[in-house]
Amino acid sequence: MIKSMTGFGRCERSDGQRKIIVEIKAVNHRYLDAAIKMPKKLNFFEAGIRTCLKKYVQRGKVDIFISYEDLSENTASLTYHYELAKEYMHYFSLMAEQFGIENDIRVSSLSKCPEVLVMEEQAMDEKTIWNLLEGCVEGALENLVESRLLEGKNLKEDLYKKLDGMLVHVDYITERSPGLLLEYRKKLEEKVKELLEGSQIEEGRIAAEVTLYADKICVDEELVRLKSHITGVKAALLEEDGVGRKLDFMAQEMNREANTILSKSGGLDITNHAIELKTEIEKIREQIQNIE
């Protein structure tokens, strides 16, 4: 089933020690373009997140938002650097001796010296966090795919209606085109009779002129190709996924045939139907831009 490139997915996971929320939104784009916003401490996992994304998404502008909350109480620890404190005390004593002043350093003062006491975050359990994060990312991606499939289904139904509407115009032009030659021949004969005031008309000259006109307005090949493209688009819509680029190319080909039909149109009614064809094709091209 075809997928739209527009969608949204969200997933929240917690193991009691930490909580992760992943939100993903996607819109149409020619290629896969992903932007990930997450806490700096999770940057290590960016490559893994992108690998997960490629399993679920082939095209689209994808924005991934990740929030991380540590629920454990022991998220940080206080470290005492004894050797550094000892060095501070040595220099304080030296300064007191050299300047003849009292060494009034107390524990509270020493603890405020840079790097004597340092608050350090506990080391991350990368494997545990990745297992939680990966599951959360995949859950959000699965939700994203579901929303894309739902919109893809609606796109498919709408495209089928538009393609069937195109066939109505194609059938009309196919049936109407032969009648244009008879009408042209009749008008030509009447015009020649009027100019020659009833003189004998040379049948060969009339036939040659009608033949030239027929070559100018003949759209049989274009109609056959256009029908073929319509059938091809319907078949492509039944494929599994990843047909967006293919459909875009086929829509360009349909537009080319419709342009030729319009340029060759020999009657107002056919011109109107050719214009309607182009209008429907433009609508189809817009819809196809949203298909992955």
Coordinates of C-alpha atoms in Angstrom, one line a residue:
M1 CA 0.0 0.0 0.0
I2 CA 1.3 3.5 -0.9
K3 CA 2.3 5.8 1.9
S4 CA 2.0 9.6 2.2
M5 CA 5.1 11.5 3.2
T6 CA 3.1 13.5 5.8
G7 CA 2.5 12.0 9.2
F8 CA 3.1 12.1 13.0
G9 CA 4.3 9.6 15.5
R10 CA 4.8 9.6 19.3
C11 CA 6.1 7.1 21.8
E12 CA 6.9 7.3 25.5
R13 CA 8.9 4.6 27.4
S14 CA 10.2 4.3 31.0
D15 CA 12.2 1.6 32.8
G16 CA 11.7 3.2 36.3
Q17 CA 15.2 4.7 36.2
R18 CA 14.7 7.0 33.2
K19 CA 12.0 8.2 30.9
I20 CA 12.3 8.9 27.1
I21 CA 9.7 10.6 24.9
V22 CA 10.1 10.6 21.1
E23 CA 8.0 12.6 18.7
I24 CA 8.4 12.5 15.0
K25 CA 6.7 14.6 12.3
A26 CA 7.2 14.3 8.6
V27 CA 6.3 16.3 5.5
N28 CA 7.0 15.8 1.8
H29 CA 10.5 16.2 0.4
R30 CA 12.3 15.0 -2.6
Y31 CA 14.8 12.9 -0.6
L32 CA 15.1 11.7 3.0
D33 CA 16.1 14.7 5.1
A34 CA 16.2 14.1 8.9
A35 CA 16.8 16.5 11.7
I36 CA 17.2 15.2 15.3
K37 CA 16.9 17.4 18.4
M38 CA 17.8 15.7 21.6
P39 CA 19.8 16.3 24.9
K40 CA 23.5 16.6 24.4
K41 CA 24.2 13.4 26.5
L42 CA 22.3 11.4 23.9
N43 CA 24.3 12.6 20.9
F44 CA 26.3 9.4 21.0
F45 CA 23.2 7.5 19.7
E46 CA 22.5 9.7 16.6
A47 CA 24.0 7.2 14.1
G48 CA 21.8 4.4 15.6
I49 CA 18.7 6.6 15.4
R50 CA 19.3 7.4 11.7
T51 CA 19.8 3.7 11.0
C52 CA 16.4 3.0 12.6
L53 CA 14.8 5.8 10.6
K54 CA 16.0 4.4 7.3
K55 CA 14.2 1.1 8.0
Y56 CA 10.8 2.9 8.1
V57 CA 11.2 5.9 5.9
Q58 CA 12.5 6.3 2.4
R59 CA 11.6 9.9 1.6
G60 CA 10.4 13.0 3.4
K61 CA 11.5 15.9 5.6
V62 CA 11.6 14.2 9.0
D63 CA 11.9 16.1 12.4
I64 CA 12.7 13.9 15.4
F65 CA 12.3 15.4 18.9
I66 CA 13.7 13.4 21.9
S67 CA 13.4 14.3 25.6
Y68 CA 15.2 12.4 28.3
E69 CA 14.5 12.4 32.1
D70 CA 16.6 10.6 34.7
L71 CA 14.3 9.4 37.4
S72 CA 16.9 7.8 39.7
E73 CA 18.0 9.6 42.9
N74 CA 21.7 9.0 42.4
T75 CA 22.2 10.9 39.2
A76 CA 25.4 12.6 40.5
S77 CA 28.1 12.1 43.1
L78 CA 30.5 14.4 44.9
T79 CA 34.2 13.8 44.4
Y80 CA 36.9 15.0 46.8
H81 CA 40.4 15.6 45.2
Y82 CA 42.7 15.1 48.1
E83 CA 46.0 15.7 46.3
L84 CA 44.7 19.0 44.9
A85 CA 43.6 20.1 48.4
K86 CA 47.0 19.2 49.8
E87 CA 48.7 21.3 47.2
Y88 CA 46.4 24.3 48.0
M89 CA 47.3 23.9 51.8
H90 CA 51.0 23.8 50.9
Y91 CA 50.8 27.1 49.1
F92 CA 48.6 28.8 51.7
S93 CA 51.3 27.9 54.3
L94 CA 54.0 29.2 52.1
M95 CA 52.2 32.5 51.5
A96 CA 51.6 32.9 55.2
E97 CA 55.4 32.4 55.9
Q98 CA 56.6 34.6 53.1
F99 CA 54.3 37.5 53.9
G100 CA 54.2 37.1 57.7
I101 CA 50.4 36.8 57.8
E102 CA 48.2 34.4 59.7
N103 CA 47.1 31.3 57.9
D104 CA 43.4 31.4 58.6
I105 CA 42.2 28.7 56.1
R106 CA 39.3 26.6 57.4
V107 CA 37.7 23.6 55.9
S108 CA 34.8 25.7 54.5
S109 CA 37.3 28.0 52.7
L110 CA 39.3 25.1 51.3
S111 CA 36.2 23.4 50.0
K112 CA 35.4 26.4 47.9
C113 CA 38.7 26.3 46.1
P114 CA 38.3 25.2 42.4
E115 CA 38.2 21.5 41.7
V116 CA 38.6 20.4 45.4
L117 CA 35.0 19.3 45.5
V118 CA 33.5 18.4 42.2
M119 CA 29.9 17.3 41.4
E120 CA 30.1 14.6 38.8
E121 CA 27.3 12.8 36.9
Q122 CA 27.4 9.1 37.1
A123 CA 28.6 7.3 34.0
M124 CA 25.8 6.4 31.6
D125 CA 24.8 2.8 31.1
E126 CA 24.9 3.1 27.3
K127 CA 23.6 -0.3 26.5
T128 CA 20.6 0.0 28.8
I129 CA 19.8 3.5 27.6
W130 CA 20.1 2.5 23.9
N131 CA 17.7 -0.4 24.4
L132 CA 15.2 1.9 25.9
L133 CA 15.8 4.7 23.3
E134 CA 15.8 2.3 20.3
G135 CA 12.4 0.8 21.4
C136 CA 11.0 4.3 21.9
V137 CA 12.2 5.5 18.5
E138 CA 10.9 2.4 16.7
G139 CA 7.5 2.8 18.5
A140 CA 7.3 6.4 17.3
L141 CA 8.3 5.4 13.8
E142 CA 5.6 2.7 13.7
N143 CA 3.0 5.2 14.7
L144 CA 4.4 7.5 12.0
V145 CA 4.0 4.8 9.4
E146 CA 0.5 4.1 10.4
S147 CA -0.5 7.7 10.0
R148 CA 1.3 7.8 6.6
L149 CA -0.5 4.6 5.5
L150 CA -3.9 6.1 6.4
E151 CA -3.3 9.2 4.5
G152 CA -1.8 7.2 1.6
K153 CA -5.1 5.2 1.4
N154 CA -7.0 8.5 1.1
L155 CA -4.6 9.7 -1.6
K156 CA -5.0 6.5 -3.5
E157 CA -8.8 6.7 -3.6
D158 CA -8.6 10.4 -4.7
L159 CA -6.1 9.6 -7.4
Y160 CA -8.3 6.8 -8.8
K161 CA -11.2 9.2 -9.1
K162 CA -9.1 11.7 -10.9
L163 CA -7.7 9.1 -13.3
D164 CA -11.2 7.8 -14.0
G165 CA -12.2 11.4 -14.7
M166 CA -9.3 11.7 -17.2
L167 CA -10.5 8.6 -19.0
V168 CA -13.9 10.3 -19.6
H169 CA -12.1 13.1 -21.4
V170 CA -9.8 10.8 -23.3
D171 CA -12.8 8.7 -24.5
Y172 CA -14.7 11.8 -25.6
I173 CA -11.7 13.1 -27.7
T174 CA -11.2 9.6 -29.2
E175 CA -14.8 9.4 -30.3
R176 CA -15.1 13.0 -31.4
S177 CA -11.8 13.3 -33.5
P178 CA -13.0 11.3 -36.6
G179 CA -16.0 13.6 -36.9
L180 CA -13.8 16.6 -37.3
L181 CA -12.5 15.4 -40.7
L182 CA -16.0 15.0 -42.1
E183 CA -17.0 18.5 -40.8
Y184 CA -13.8 20.0 -42.2
R185 CA -14.3 18.4 -45.6
K186 CA -17.9 19.6 -45.7
K187 CA -16.9 23.2 -44.8
L188 CA -14.1 23.1 -47.3
E189 CA -16.3 21.9 -50.2
E190 CA -18.9 24.6 -49.4
K191 CA -16.2 27.3 -49.3
V192 CA -14.7 26.1 -52.6
K193 CA -18.1 26.0 -54.3
E194 CA -18.8 29.5 -53.1
L195 CA -15.4 30.8 -54.4
L196 CA -15.7 28.9 -57.8
E197 CA -19.4 29.9 -58.1
G198 CA -20.6 26.4 -58.9
S199 CA -17.7 25.2 -61.0
Q200 CA -16.6 21.6 -60.8
I201 CA -14.5 20.8 -57.8
E202 CA -11.4 18.7 -58.3
E203 CA -11.9 15.8 -55.9
G204 CA -8.1 15.1 -55.7
R205 CA -7.4 18.6 -54.4
I206 CA -10.1 18.3 -51.8
A207 CA -8.8 14.9 -50.6
A208 CA -5.2 16.2 -50.5
E209 CA -6.3 19.2 -48.3
V210 CA -8.3 16.9 -46.0
T211 CA -5.3 14.6 -45.7
L212 CA -3.0 17.5 -44.7
Y213 CA -5.6 18.6 -42.1
A214 CA -5.9 15.1 -40.8
D215 CA -2.2 15.0 -40.2
K216 CA -2.3 18.2 -38.3
I217 CA -5.1 17.2 -35.9
C218 CA -4.4 13.5 -35.5
V219 CA -3.9 12.6 -31.9
D220 CA -4.3 8.8 -32.0
E221 CA -0.8 8.1 -30.8
E222 CA -1.1 10.6 -28.0
L223 CA -4.4 9.2 -26.9
V224 CA -3.1 5.6 -26.9
R225 CA 0.0 6.6 -24.8
L226 CA -2.1 8.7 -22.4
K227 CA -4.4 5.7 -21.8
S228 CA -1.3 3.6 -21.3
H229 CA 0.1 6.0 -18.7
I230 CA -3.3 6.1 -16.9
T231 CA -3.3 2.3 -16.7
G232 CA 0.3 2.4 -15.5
V233 CA -0.4 4.9 -12.7
K234 CA -3.3 2.7 -11.5
A235 CA -1.0 -0.3 -11.5
A236 CA 1.7 1.6 -9.6
L237 CA -0.8 2.6 -6.9
L238 CA -1.2 -1.1 -6.1
E239 CA 2.5 -1.6 -5.5
E240 CA 3.8 -1.9 -1.9
D241 CA 5.7 1.4 -1.4
G242 CA 8.5 3.6 -2.7
V243 CA 6.6 4.5 -5.9
G244 CA 6.5 8.3 -5.5
R245 CA 9.4 9.0 -7.9
K246 CA 8.0 6.6 -10.5
L247 CA 4.5 8.2 -10.3
D248 CA 6.1 11.7 -10.6
F249 CA 7.8 10.7 -13.8
M250 CA 4.6 9.1 -15.2
A251 CA 2.6 12.3 -14.4
Q252 CA 5.2 14.3 -16.4
E253 CA 4.7 12.0 -19.3
M254 CA 0.9 12.4 -19.1
N255 CA 1.3 16.1 -19.1
R256 CA 3.4 16.0 -22.2
E257 CA 0.8 14.0 -24.1
A258 CA -2.0 16.3 -22.9
N259 CA 0.0 19.3 -24.1
T260 CA 0.3 17.8 -27.6
I261 CA -3.4 16.9 -27.7
L262 CA -4.2 20.5 -26.8
S263 CA -1.9 21.9 -29.4
K264 CA -3.4 19.7 -32.1
S265 CA -7.0 20.2 -31.1
G266 CA -9.2 21.0 -34.1
G267 CA -12.4 22.0 -32.4
L268 CA -13.6 24.0 -29.4
D269 CA -15.2 21.0 -27.7
I270 CA -12.0 19.0 -28.0
T271 CA -9.9 22.0 -26.8
N272 CA -12.1 22.2 -23.7
H273 CA -11.7 18.5 -22.9
A274 CA -7.9 18.8 -23.5
I275 CA -7.8 21.7 -21.0
E276 CA -9.8 19.6 -18.5
L277 CA -7.3 16.8 -19.0
K278 CA -4.4 19.2 -18.2
T279 CA -6.2 20.5 -15.1
E280 CA -6.7 16.9 -13.8
I281 CA -3.1 16.0 -14.5
E282 CA -1.9 19.1 -12.5
K283 CA -4.1 18.0 -9.6
I284 CA -2.7 14.5 -9.8
R285 CA 0.9 15.8 -9.9
E286 CA 0.2 17.8 -6.7
Q287 CA -1.1 14.7 -5.0
I288 CA 1.8 12.6 -6.1
Q289 CA 4.2 15.0 -4.5
N290 CA 3.0 13.7 -1.1
I291 CA 3.6 10.0 -1.9
E292 CA 6.7 8.4 -0.6

